[in-house]
Every structure is written in structure tokens, then in C-alpha cells.
Coordinates of C-alpha atoms in Angstrom, one line a residue:
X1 CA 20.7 -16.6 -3.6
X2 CA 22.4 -18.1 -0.4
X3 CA 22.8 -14.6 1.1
X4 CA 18.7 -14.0 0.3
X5 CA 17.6 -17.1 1.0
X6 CA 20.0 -19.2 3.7
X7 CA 17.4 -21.8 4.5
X8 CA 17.0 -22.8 0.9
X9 CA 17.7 -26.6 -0.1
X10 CA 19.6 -27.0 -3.3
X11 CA 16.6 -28.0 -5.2
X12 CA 14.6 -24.9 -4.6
X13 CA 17.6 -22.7 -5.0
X14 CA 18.6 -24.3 -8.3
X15 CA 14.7 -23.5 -9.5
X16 CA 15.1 -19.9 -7.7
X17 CA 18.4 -18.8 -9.7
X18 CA 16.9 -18.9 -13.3
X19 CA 13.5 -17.2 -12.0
X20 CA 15.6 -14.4 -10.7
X21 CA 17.4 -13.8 -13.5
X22 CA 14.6 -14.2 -15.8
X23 CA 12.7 -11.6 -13.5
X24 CA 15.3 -9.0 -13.4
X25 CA 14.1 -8.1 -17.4
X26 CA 10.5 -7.2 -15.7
X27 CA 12.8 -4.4 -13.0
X28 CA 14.3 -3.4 -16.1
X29 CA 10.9 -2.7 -17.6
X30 CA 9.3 -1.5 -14.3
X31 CA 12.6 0.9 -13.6
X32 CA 12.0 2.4 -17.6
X33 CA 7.8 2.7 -16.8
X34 CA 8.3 4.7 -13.4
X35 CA 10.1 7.5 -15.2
X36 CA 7.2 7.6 -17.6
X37 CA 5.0 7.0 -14.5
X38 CA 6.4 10.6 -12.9
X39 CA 5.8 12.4 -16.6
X40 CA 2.3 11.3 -16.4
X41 CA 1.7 12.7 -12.4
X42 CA 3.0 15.6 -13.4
X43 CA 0.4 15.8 -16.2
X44 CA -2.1 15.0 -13.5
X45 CA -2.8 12.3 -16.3
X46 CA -3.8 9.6 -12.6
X47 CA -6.1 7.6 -15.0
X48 CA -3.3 5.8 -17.1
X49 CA -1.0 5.3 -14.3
X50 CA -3.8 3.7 -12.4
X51 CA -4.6 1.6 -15.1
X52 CA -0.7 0.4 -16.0
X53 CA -0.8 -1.6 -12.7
X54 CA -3.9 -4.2 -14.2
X55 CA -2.4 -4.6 -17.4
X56 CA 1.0 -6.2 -15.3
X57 CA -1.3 -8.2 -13.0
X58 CA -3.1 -9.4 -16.5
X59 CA 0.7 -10.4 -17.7
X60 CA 0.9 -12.4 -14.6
X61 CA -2.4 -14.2 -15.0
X62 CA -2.0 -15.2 -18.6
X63 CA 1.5 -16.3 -17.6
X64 CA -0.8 -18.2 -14.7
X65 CA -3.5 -19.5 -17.1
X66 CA -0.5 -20.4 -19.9
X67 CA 1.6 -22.6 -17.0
X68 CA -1.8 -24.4 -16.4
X69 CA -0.9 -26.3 -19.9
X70 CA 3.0 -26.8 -19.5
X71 CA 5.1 -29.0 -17.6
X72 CA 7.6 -25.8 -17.1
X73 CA 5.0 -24.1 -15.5
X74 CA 6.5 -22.1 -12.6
X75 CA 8.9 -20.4 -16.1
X76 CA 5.7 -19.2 -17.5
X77 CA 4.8 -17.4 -14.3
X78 CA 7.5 -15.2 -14.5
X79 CA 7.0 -14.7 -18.6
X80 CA 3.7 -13.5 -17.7
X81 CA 5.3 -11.4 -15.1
X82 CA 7.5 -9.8 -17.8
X83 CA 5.0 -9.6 -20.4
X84 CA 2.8 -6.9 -17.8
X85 CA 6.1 -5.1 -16.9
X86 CA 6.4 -4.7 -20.7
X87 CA 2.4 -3.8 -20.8
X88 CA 3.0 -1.8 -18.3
X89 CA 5.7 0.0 -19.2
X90 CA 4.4 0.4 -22.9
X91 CA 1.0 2.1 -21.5
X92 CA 2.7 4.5 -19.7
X93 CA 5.1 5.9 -22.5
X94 CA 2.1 6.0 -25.0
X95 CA 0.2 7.9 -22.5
X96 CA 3.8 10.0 -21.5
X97 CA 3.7 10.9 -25.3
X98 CA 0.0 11.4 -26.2
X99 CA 0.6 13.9 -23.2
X100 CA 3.4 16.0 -25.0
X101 CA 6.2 14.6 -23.6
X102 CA 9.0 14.4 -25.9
X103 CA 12.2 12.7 -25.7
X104 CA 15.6 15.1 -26.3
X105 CA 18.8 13.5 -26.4
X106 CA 21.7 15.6 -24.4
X107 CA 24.1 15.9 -21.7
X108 CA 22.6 18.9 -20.0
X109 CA 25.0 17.9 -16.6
X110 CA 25.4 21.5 -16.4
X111 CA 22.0 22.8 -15.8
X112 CA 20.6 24.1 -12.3
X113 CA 17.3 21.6 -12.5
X114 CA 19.3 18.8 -13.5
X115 CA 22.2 19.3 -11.0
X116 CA 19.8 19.8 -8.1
X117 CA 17.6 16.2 -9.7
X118 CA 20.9 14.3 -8.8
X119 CA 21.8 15.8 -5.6
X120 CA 17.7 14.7 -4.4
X121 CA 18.0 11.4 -6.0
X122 CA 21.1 10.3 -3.9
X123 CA 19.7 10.1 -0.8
X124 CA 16.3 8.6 -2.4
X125 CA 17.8 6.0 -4.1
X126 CA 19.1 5.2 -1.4
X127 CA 16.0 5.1 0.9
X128 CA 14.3 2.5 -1.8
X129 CA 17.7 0.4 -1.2
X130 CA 16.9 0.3 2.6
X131 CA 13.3 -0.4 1.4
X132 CA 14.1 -3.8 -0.2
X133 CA 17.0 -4.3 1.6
X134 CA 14.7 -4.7 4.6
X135 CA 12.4 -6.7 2.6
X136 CA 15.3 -9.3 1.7
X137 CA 16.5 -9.2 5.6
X138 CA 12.5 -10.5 6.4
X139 CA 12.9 -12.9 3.8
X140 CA 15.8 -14.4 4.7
X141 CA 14.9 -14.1 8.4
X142 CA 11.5 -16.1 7.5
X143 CA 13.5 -18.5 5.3
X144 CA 15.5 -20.5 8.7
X145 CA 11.8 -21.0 10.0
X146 CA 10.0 -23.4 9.4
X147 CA 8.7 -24.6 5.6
X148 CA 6.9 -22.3 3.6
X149 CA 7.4 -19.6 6.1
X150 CA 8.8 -17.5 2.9
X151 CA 5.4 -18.1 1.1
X152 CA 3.0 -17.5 4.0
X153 CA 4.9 -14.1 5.0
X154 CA 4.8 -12.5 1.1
X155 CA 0.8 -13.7 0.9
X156 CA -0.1 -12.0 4.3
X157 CA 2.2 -9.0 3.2
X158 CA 0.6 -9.0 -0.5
X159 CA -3.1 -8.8 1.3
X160 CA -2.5 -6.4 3.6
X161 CA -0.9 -3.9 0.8
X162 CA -3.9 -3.9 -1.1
X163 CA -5.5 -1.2 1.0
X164 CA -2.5 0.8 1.6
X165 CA -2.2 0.9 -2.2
X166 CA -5.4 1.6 -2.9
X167 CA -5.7 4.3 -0.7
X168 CA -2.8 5.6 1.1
X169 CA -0.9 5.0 -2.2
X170 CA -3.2 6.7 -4.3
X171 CA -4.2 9.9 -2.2
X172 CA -0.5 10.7 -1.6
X173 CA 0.0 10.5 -5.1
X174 CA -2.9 12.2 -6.3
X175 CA -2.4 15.3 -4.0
X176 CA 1.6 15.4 -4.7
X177 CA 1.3 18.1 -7.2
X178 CA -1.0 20.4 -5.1
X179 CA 1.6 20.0 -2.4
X180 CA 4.3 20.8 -4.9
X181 CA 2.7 24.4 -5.9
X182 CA 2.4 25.1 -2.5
X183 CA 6.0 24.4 -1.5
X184 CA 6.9 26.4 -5.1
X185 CA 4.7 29.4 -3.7
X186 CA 6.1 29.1 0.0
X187 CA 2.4 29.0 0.3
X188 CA 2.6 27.2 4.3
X189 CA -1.0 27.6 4.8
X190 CA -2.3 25.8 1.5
X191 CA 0.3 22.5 2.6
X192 CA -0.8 22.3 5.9
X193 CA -4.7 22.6 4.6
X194 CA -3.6 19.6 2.3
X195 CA -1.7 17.9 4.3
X196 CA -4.6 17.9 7.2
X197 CA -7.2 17.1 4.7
X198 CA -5.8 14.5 3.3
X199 CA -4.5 12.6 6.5
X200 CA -7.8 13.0 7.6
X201 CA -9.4 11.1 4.5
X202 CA -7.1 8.7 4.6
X203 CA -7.8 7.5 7.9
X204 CA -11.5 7.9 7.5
X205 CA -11.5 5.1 5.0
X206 CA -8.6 3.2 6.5
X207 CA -9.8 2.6 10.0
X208 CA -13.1 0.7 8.8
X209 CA -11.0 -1.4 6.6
X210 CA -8.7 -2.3 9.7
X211 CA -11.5 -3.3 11.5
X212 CA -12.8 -5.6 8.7
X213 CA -9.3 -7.4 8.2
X214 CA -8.8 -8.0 12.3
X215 CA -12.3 -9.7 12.3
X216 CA -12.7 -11.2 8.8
X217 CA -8.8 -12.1 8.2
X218 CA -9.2 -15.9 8.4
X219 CA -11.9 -16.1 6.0
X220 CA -10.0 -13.1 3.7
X221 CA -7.0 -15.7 4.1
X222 CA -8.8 -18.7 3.3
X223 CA -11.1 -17.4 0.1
X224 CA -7.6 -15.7 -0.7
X225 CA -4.6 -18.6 -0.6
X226 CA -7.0 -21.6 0.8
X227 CA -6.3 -23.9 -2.2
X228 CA -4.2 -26.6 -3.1
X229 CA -1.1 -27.1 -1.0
X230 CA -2.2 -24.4 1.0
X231 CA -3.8 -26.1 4.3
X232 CA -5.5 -25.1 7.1
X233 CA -2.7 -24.7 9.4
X234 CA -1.1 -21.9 6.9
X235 CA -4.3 -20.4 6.3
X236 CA -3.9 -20.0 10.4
X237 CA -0.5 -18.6 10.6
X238 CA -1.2 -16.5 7.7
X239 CA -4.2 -14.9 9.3
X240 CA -2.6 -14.3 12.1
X241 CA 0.3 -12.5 10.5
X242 CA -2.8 -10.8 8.9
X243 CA -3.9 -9.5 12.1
X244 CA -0.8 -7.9 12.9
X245 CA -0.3 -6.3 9.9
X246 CA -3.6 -4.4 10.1
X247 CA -2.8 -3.3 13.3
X248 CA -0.7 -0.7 11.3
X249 CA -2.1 0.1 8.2
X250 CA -2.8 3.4 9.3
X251 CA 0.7 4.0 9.7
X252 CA 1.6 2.4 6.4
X253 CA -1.3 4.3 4.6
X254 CA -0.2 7.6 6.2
X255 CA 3.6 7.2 5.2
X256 CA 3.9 8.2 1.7
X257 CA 1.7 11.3 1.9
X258 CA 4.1 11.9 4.7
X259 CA 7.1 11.3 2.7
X260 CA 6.0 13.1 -0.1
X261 CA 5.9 16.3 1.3
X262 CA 9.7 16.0 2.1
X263 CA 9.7 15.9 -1.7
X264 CA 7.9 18.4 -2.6
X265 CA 10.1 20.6 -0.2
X266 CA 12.8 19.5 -2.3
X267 CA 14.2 17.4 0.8
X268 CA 14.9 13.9 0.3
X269 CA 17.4 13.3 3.3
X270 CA 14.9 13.6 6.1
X271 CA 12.6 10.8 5.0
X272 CA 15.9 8.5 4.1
X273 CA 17.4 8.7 7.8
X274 CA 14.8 7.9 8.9
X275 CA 13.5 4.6 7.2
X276 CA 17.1 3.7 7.6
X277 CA 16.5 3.9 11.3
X278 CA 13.0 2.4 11.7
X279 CA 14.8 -0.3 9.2
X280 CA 17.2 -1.0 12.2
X281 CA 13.7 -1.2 14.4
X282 CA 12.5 -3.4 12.0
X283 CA 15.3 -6.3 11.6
X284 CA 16.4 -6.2 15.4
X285 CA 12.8 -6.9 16.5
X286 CA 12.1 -9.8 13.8
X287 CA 15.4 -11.1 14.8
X288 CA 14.1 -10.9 19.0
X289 CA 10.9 -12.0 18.3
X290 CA 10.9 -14.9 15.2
X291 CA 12.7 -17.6 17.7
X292 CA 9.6 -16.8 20.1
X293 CA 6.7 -15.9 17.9
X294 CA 7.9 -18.0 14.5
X295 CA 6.8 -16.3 11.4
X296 CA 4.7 -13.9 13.2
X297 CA 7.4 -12.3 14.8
X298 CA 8.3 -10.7 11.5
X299 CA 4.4 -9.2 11.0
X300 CA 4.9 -8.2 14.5
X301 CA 8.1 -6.3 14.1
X302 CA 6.7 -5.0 10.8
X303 CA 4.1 -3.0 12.0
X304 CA 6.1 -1.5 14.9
X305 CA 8.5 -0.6 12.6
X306 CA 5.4 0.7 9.9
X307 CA 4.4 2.9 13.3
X308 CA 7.7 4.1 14.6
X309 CA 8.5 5.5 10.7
X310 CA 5.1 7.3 10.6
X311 CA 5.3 8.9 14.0
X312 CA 8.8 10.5 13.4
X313 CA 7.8 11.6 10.1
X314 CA 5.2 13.6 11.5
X315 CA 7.1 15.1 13.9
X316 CA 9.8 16.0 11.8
X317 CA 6.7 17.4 9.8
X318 CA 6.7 20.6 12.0
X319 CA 9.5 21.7 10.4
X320 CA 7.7 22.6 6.8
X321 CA 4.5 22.9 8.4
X322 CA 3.4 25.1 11.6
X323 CA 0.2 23.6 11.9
X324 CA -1.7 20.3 10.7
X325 CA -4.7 21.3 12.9
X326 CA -4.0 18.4 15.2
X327 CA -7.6 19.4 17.2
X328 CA -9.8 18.8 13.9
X329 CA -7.6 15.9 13.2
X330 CA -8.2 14.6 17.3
X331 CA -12.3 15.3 17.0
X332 CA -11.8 13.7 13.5
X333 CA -10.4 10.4 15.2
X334 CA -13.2 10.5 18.0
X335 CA -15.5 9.9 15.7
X336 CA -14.0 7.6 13.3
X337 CA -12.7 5.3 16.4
X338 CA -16.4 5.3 17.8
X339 CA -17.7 4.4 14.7
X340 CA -15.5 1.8 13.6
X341 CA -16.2 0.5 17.1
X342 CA -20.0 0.1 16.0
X343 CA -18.9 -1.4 12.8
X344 CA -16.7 -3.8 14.9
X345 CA -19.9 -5.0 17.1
X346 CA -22.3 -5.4 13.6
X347 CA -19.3 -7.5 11.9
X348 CA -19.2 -10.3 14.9
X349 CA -22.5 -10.6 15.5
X350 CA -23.5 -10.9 11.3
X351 CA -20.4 -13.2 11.0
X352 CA -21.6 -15.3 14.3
X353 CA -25.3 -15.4 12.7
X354 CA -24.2 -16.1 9.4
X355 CA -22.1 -19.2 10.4
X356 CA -25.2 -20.7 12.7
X357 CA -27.0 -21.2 9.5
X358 CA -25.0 -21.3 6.6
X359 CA -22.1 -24.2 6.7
X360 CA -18.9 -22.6 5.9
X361 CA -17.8 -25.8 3.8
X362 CA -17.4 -23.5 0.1
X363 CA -15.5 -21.2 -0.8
X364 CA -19.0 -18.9 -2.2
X365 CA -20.1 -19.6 1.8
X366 CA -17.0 -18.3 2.8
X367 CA -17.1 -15.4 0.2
X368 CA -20.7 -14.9 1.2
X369 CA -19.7 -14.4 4.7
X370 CA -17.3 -12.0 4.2
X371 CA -19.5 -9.5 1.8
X372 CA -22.2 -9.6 4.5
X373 CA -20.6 -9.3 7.8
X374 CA -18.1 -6.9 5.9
X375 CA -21.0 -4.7 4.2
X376 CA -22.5 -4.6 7.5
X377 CA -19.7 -3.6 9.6
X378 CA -19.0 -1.0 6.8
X379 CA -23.0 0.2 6.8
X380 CA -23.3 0.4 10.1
X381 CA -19.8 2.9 10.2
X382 CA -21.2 5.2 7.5
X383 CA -24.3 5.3 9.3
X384 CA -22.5 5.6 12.5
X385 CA -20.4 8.4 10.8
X386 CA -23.4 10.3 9.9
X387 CA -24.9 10.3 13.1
X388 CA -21.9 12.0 14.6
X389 CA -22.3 14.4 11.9
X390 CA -18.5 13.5 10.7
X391 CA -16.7 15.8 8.1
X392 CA -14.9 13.4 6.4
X393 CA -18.1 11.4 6.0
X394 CA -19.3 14.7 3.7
X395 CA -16.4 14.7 1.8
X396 CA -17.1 11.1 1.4
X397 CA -20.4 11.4 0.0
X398 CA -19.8 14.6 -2.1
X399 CA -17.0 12.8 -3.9
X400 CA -19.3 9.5 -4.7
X401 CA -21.6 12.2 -6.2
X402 CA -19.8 13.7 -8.1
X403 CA -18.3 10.5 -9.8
X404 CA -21.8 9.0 -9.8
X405 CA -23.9 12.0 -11.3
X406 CA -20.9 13.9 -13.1
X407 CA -21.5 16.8 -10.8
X408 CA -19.7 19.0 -7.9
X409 CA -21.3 18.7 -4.9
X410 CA -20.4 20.9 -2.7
X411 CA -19.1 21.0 0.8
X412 CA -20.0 24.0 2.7
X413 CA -17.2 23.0 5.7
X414 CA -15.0 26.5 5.3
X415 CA -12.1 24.3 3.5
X416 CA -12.0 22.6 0.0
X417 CA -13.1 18.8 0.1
X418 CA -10.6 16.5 -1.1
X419 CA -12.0 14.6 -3.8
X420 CA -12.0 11.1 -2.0
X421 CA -12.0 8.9 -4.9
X422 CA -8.6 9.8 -6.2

């Protein structure tokens, strides 16, 4: 624990050494669930392993709710935390099994698919190590700062992953097998259709959100964290670590769609090297900029880092792909960039109106703020987006359809739209 967490007094390390060991059971069960997790992608079964992440977040609120009662409250936290990992590991089996999937006990070291599954999960193992090593570097970095510097770094991080999960997450995920067949077939021209489509989606729906979280990201902080010991001059620092980590949630969004098609060219080396590098990018700035910046310095260094990793993936793209039709993909950014500029303009000036007459003393004024600025900024895009007669903004609409009314709705744009809502 001193190696993680050097700025540490004794009391908060002698609380953190039981919570980490009680929490290692919830890896165990998270480690087990993943496999499961994998079985069920490649079922195309997306609807149980999107659902296995609420049942773990209701684990950690009835672990919440439960430590409300008890004076060993911070101890029931985690047990809720390993009651979901166990939820969540327990949906995912069921639905491994209802699938087909059956277990078969064997050493089977000597076949081709199994030899050539070690030799790829080497070097991705190893990338997730330089993943949470990198993450335990920032930690430790932020712990030396000043007090609850630990805290306000893992809340800003935590609300800034919600829409590269949501989106960037899910869309890589969701078009993994597609890109699999077409690496299986050789098939260069479906990837690279899949690959451009799907980058292009992506940022379609992350380049509003940015704009929402750089204008709105005080009040997100504050309706967020903004309670109890959490004061106004955290709820500052935090949005302002906000900020910066928007600044490259493209990037982050992009990255394991990216990543992904390594792996479904059977290449997991590439995409190791080079978050090992953009891992040294990421620890040398933190450690240049924290003594200037504070805390922020970390967000700062994180999104560098986020962009540096996305920009040399694409690159090194070109390798399994000849073209990702970097014109549509320019005109595609035209218009989203205009629009999102729009949106911008509509969010300040609803957010300026909306404070001159409604006190922002509540939390449901706060709230209130938010929905309406953000709703407006977001209207005024899709609006925006139309009147520039976007692409994306079709595919966008088409896919709400079709979840809506149950029905395809077609897309006469020469390619096939990617169902958005993935």
C-alpha cells in the first residue's frame, strides 16, 4: 500500500489494507465474468453483457444504502461491491450457458487455436498491466498532493468515462465480430467500410457530449459529488480536471474500436507497444506538470497521453487497412465541428438565462439547469446537423426508428448504416 499510495497517513492506510484485500474477491469474480463476457460477444448476445454492468453498480448501492445503518460502514461498501461482481459474474454465465456454451474439462495445450490464444494473450495481458499500472502511477502521483487529491482525481475520471463507455465502449464492442469476419475473409474493403463508419458515429455523438461537459462541467460536478464533505473548492478543482478530460474524449472513445481491429487481425503486439509508450507520455508529463498545475496536471497529462495513443493507432492502422476514406471522414468533421459550435453558443446563452432567473441554491435548480441548457445545446446540434444535411445525422435517426417503431429504416447513402444505438 506504501508503494500505491506514498502520501497516505497510517490511519488511512491501516483502513485501505483490509478494503483491498477484501476487494480483490470482486477481481476474482470480474476476471471469471469477462471470459463469460467474450462467450456472450461472440454470440452477439450485447443485451446481457450490457445489462451485467447495473446489476454490479446495484451491489454497490445496496452495499451504500446497507453502510447508511452500520457503524463499519466504509466495509459494507466493498461487500456491496462484491456482491455485484458476484451478480455480475453469475448473469453472464447463465446467459454464456442459455447460449449453448458448455464447459469441457481438458488439457488441449496441443491444439493450433489454443496455442495461437496464448501466444495473443501475452502481449495483451500485458497491455492491461501497463493500463493499471498507469492508473496506480496517477494515483500515487495525486496521493503527495494535496488532501483528497486521490478522491477528486477518480470522481473527475469516473464522470468523464461514462460517455466513453457508453459509446466508444459499446460501438467497438458491438461491431468487433463484423470486423472479425472481415479479417477471417481477408475481406480489406468490408473493415475499412466498418472501420470508417463506425469512427464516424462515434464522433458524431461524442463531439456534442464534449461540448456539454466543457460548458456544463461545474454544475455536472456539483449535482454529481457536491455533498457532504465535498465543498465548493473540490467541486472547482474537480471541474476543472473535468474540463481537461473532455478535451479528449474523442480520443478515448476512438481507442478501443482502434484497438480492436489489431485483434481481430490476430495482432495484439502493435496496440501493446504502443500504450506502453503513450504510458511513458503519460507519467513524465503528470510528473512535469502536477508541481505546477496540482492535481490538474494529471487530467492534463491524461488526455495528451488519451491523444498521442489514438493518433499512432491510426496510423499504424494503414497497415491492415488501405483506406478509411479520410475525405468523408474530413467533410464528416466539418459538419459535426460547425454544429457542435452552434450547440456551444445555445448552451451559454440558456445556461446564462437560466441562472438570471432561477437561483442556483438546490440541487433540482442545478439539475434543472443542466437538462435545459444541455437539451438545448444538444437540439440546436441535431438541428444544426440536419441543416448541413449530415450523414451521420441519418444514421442517427434511422437507428432511433428502428428501436422506436420496431422497423428498418433505411438509409439510401450507398453504404450500410451502422445501427447507432448499439
Amino acid at each position: 500500500m506504501l508503494l500505491v499510495a506514498p502520501g497516505f497517513d497510517d490511519a488511512t492506510v491501516e483502513l485501505a489494507v483490509p478494503l483491498s484485500r477484501l476487494l480483490y474477491l470482486s477481481t476474482f469474480f470480474l476476471g471469471i465474468s469477462s471470459v463469460f463476457g467474450g462467450i456472450l460477444q461472440s454470440f452477439k448476445r450485447f443485451t446481457l453483457y450490457s445489462i451485467a454492468p447495473l446489476l454490479y453498480n446495484i451491489g454497490i448501492i445496496g452495499g451504500t444504502l446497507v453502510a447508511g445503518y452500520s457503524s463499519d460502514n466504509v466495509m459494507w461498501v466493498a461487500w456491496g461491491v462484491v456482491l455485484g461482481a458476484l451478480l455480475h459474474l453469475m448473469l453472464q454465465m447463465v446467459g454464456a450457458v442459455h447460449s449453448g456454451w458448455r464447459p469441457r474439462w481438458g488439457m488441449a495445450f496441443k491444439d493450433a487455436d489454443v496455442r495461437a490464444m496464448f501466444g495473443l494473450m501475452g502481449p495483451r495481458v500485458l497491455g492491461l498491466a501497463i493500463t493499471q499500472i498507469n492508473l496506480i502511477v496517477m494515483t500515487a502521483i495525486a496521493s503527495v498532493l494535496s488532501i483528497g487529491s486521490v478522491s477528486i482525481f477518480h470522481f473527475a475520471n469516473n464522470i468523464q468515462y461514462v460517455p466513453v463507455g457508453v459509446i466508444g465502449v459499446a460501438f467497438a464492442i458491438a461491431v468487433f465480430p463484423h470486423l472479425s469476419d472481415a479479417a477471417n475473409d481477408n475481406n480489406q474493403k468490408v473493415m475499412a467500410r466498418s472501420v470508417s463508419q463506425t469512427t464516424r458515429s462515434i464522433l458524431f455523438l461524442i463531439i456534442p457530449i464534449t461540448v456539454v461537459m466543457l460548458l456544463l462541467r461545474t454544475q455536472i460536478v456539483r449535482v454529481v459529488l457536491g455533498a457532504g464533505v465535498f465543498g465548493w473548492n473540490e467541486t472547482i478543482i474537480a471541474a476543472t480536471m473535468l474540463g481537461y478530460f473532455a478535451l479528449s474524449l474523442f480520443a478515448q472513445s476512438l481507442t478501443p474500436l482502434y484497438v480492436r481491429v489489431f485483434f481481430a487481425n490476430k495482432n495484439t503486439v502493435i496496440p501493446t507497444l504502443i500504450a506502453l509508450l503513450t504510458a511513458f507520455v503519460n507519467v513524465a508529463f503528470a510528473l512535469w506538470w502536477t508541481p505546477k498545475f496540482g492535481v490538474t496536471g494529471i487530467a492534463m497529462a491524461f488526455s495528451l497521453s488519451a491523444c498521442v495513443q489514438c493518433v499512432l493507432l491510426w496510423i499504424a492502422l494503414r497497415v491492415y487497412v488501405a483506406s478509411l476514406d479520410e475525405l468523408r471522414l474530413l467533410r464528416m468533421l466539418v459538419t459535426s465541428v460547425g454544429a457542435a459550435l452552434v450547440a456551444g453558443l445555445m448552451i451559454q446563452a440558456v445556461k446564462e438565462l437560466y441562472g438570471t432567473f432561477i437561483p442556483l441554491r438546490t440541487f433540482l435548480a442545478v439539475v434543472g439547469q443542466i437538462f435545459v441548457a444541455g437539451g438545448a445545446g444538444m437540439t440546436a446540434y441535431l438541428v444544426t446537423a440536419w441543416a448541413f444535411k449530415s450523414e451521420e445525422y441519418e444514421w442517427f435517426v434511422a437507428a432511433i426508428r428502428r428501436k422506436l417503431f420496431c422497423k428498418y429504416a433505411a438509409v439510401e447513402s450507398g453504404d450500410e448504416a451502422l445501427d447507432m444505438t448499439v
